[in-house]
Short mmCIF file of C-alpha atoms in Angstrom, two decimals:
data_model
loop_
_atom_site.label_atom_id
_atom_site.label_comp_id
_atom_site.label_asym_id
_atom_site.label_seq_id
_atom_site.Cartn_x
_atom_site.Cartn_y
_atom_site.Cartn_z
CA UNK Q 1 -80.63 -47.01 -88.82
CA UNK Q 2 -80.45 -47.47 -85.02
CA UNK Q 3 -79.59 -50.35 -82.99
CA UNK Q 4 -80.79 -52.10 -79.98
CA UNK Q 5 -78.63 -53.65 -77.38
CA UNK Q 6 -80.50 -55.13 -74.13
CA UNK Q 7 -78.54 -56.07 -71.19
CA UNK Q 8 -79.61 -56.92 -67.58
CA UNK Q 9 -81.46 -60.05 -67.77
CA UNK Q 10 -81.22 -63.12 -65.35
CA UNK Q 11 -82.87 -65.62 -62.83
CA UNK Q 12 -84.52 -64.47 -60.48
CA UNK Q 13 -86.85 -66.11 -57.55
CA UNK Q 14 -90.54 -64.70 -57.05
CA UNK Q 15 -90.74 -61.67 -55.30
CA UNK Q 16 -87.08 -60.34 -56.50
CA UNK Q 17 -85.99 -57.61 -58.80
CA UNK Q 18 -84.28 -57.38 -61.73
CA UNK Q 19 -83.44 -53.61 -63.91
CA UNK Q 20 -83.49 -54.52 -67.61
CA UNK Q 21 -81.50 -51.75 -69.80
CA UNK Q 22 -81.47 -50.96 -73.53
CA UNK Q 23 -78.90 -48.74 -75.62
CA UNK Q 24 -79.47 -46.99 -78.63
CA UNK Q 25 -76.64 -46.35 -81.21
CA UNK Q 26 -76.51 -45.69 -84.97
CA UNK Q 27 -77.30 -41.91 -85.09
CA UNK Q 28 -77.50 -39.01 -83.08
CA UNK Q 29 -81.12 -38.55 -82.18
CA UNK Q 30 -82.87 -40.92 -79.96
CA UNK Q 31 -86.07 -42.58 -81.07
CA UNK Q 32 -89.34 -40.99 -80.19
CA UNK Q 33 -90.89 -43.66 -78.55
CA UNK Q 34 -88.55 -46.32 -76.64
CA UNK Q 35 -90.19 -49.08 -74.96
CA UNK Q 36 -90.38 -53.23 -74.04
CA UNK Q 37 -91.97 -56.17 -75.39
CA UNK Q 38 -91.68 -59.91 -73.98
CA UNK Q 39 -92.27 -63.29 -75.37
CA UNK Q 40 -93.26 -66.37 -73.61
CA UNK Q 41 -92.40 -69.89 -74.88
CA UNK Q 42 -95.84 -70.77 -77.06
CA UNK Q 43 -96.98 -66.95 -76.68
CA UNK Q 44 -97.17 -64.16 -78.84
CA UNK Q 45 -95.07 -61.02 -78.20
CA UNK Q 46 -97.20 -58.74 -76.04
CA UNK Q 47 -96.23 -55.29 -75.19
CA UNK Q 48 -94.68 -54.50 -71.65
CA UNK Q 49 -94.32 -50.59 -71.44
CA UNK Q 50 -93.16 -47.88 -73.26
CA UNK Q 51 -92.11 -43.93 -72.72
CA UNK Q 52 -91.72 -41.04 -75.30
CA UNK Q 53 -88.84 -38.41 -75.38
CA UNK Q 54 -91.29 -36.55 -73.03
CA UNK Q 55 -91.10 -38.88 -70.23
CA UNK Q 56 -94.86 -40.17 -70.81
CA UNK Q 57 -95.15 -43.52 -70.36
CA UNK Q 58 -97.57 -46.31 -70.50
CA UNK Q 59 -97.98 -49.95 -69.06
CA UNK Q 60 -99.95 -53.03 -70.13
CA UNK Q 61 -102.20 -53.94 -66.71
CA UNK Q 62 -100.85 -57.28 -65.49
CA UNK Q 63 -97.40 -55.23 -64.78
CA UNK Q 64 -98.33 -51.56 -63.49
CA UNK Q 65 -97.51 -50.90 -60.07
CA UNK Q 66 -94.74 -53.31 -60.17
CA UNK Q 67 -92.62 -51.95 -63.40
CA UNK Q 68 -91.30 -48.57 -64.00
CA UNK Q 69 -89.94 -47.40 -67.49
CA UNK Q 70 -87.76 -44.89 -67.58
CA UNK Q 71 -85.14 -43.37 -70.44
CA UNK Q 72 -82.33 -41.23 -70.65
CA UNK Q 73 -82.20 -39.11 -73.65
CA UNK Q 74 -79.15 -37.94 -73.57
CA UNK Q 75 -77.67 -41.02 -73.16
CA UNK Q 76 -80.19 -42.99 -75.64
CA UNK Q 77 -80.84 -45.19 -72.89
CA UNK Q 78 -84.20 -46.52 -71.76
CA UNK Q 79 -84.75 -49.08 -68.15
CA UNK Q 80 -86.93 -51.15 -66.81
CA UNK Q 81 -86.93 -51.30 -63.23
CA UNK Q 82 -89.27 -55.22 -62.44
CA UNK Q 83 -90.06 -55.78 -58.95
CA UNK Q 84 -92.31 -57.93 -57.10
CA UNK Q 85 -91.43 -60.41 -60.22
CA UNK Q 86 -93.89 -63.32 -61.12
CA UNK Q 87 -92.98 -66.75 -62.25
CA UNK Q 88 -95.83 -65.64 -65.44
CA UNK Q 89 -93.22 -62.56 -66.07
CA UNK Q 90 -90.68 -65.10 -67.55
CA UNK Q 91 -90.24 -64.62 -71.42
CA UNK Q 92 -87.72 -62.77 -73.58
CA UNK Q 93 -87.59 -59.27 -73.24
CA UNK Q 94 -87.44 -57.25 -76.15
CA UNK Q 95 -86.55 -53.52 -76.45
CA UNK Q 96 -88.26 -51.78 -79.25
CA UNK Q 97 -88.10 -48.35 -80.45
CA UNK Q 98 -89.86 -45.56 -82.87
CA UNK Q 99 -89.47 -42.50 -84.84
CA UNK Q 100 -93.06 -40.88 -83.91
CA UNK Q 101 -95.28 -40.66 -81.51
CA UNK Q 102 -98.38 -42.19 -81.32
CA UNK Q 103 -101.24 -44.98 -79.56
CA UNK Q 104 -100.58 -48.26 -81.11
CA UNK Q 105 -98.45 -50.87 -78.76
CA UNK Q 106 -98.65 -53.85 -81.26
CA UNK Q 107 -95.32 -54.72 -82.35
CA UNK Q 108 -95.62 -53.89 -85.88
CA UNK Q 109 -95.97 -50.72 -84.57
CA UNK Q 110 -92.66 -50.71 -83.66
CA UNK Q 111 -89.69 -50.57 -86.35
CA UNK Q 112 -86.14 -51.48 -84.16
CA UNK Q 113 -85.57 -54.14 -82.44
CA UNK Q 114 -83.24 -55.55 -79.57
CA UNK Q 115 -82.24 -59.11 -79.79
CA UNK Q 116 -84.07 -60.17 -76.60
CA UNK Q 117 -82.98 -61.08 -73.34
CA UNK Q 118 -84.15 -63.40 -70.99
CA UNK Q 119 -85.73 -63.36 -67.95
CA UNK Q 120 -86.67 -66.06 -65.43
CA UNK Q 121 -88.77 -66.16 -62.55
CA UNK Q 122 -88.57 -69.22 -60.37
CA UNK Q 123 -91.66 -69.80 -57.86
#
């Protein structure tokens, strides 16, 4: 079983930055896929960005250019970098994780979870 720990969330004004990080622990090989999710008070969970062990990543559109995933596999670890933050970026951000590769980025195509941290952009 592998577990999730998020750290790095915060307030943040418009504009700013803020590096969200996730740890995996509970066995000795990393997840195939590692990647982020975020929630929005009233919203559904929406994927954010995700990156295989091979360093291939992918973004949902409302955050490329300003986001950048990357992972560590030796160290199970997996960051995302947030600049040019929006107020609309503020939610809960989730880190999720897999055991194969492959194209779906809903979240029941995910099966670990982090429990969330928040983030909050201020206009």
């Amino acid at each position: 079983q592998v577990q999730l720990v998020e750290s790095g969330g915060g307030l943040v004004q418009a504009g700013g930055s803020l590096r969200l990080s996730c740890a995996a622990s509970g066995r000795t090989s990393s997840p195939n896929t590692m990647g982020w999710f975020r929630q929005a008070p009233g919203k559904a969970r929406e994927f954010v960005a995700d990156i295989n062990r091979n360093g291939i990543n992918t973004y949902v559109g409302s955050v490329e250019g300003r986001f950048t995933i990357t992972r560590d596999n030796a160290k199970n670890t997996v960051h995302l970098q947030m600049n040019s933050l929006k107020p609309e970026d503020t939610a809960v951000y989730y880190c999720a994780a897999r055991d194969y590769a492959g194209l779906g980025r809903g979240e029941y195509d995910y099966k670990y979870w982090g429990q969330g941290t928040q983030v909050t952009v201020s206009s």
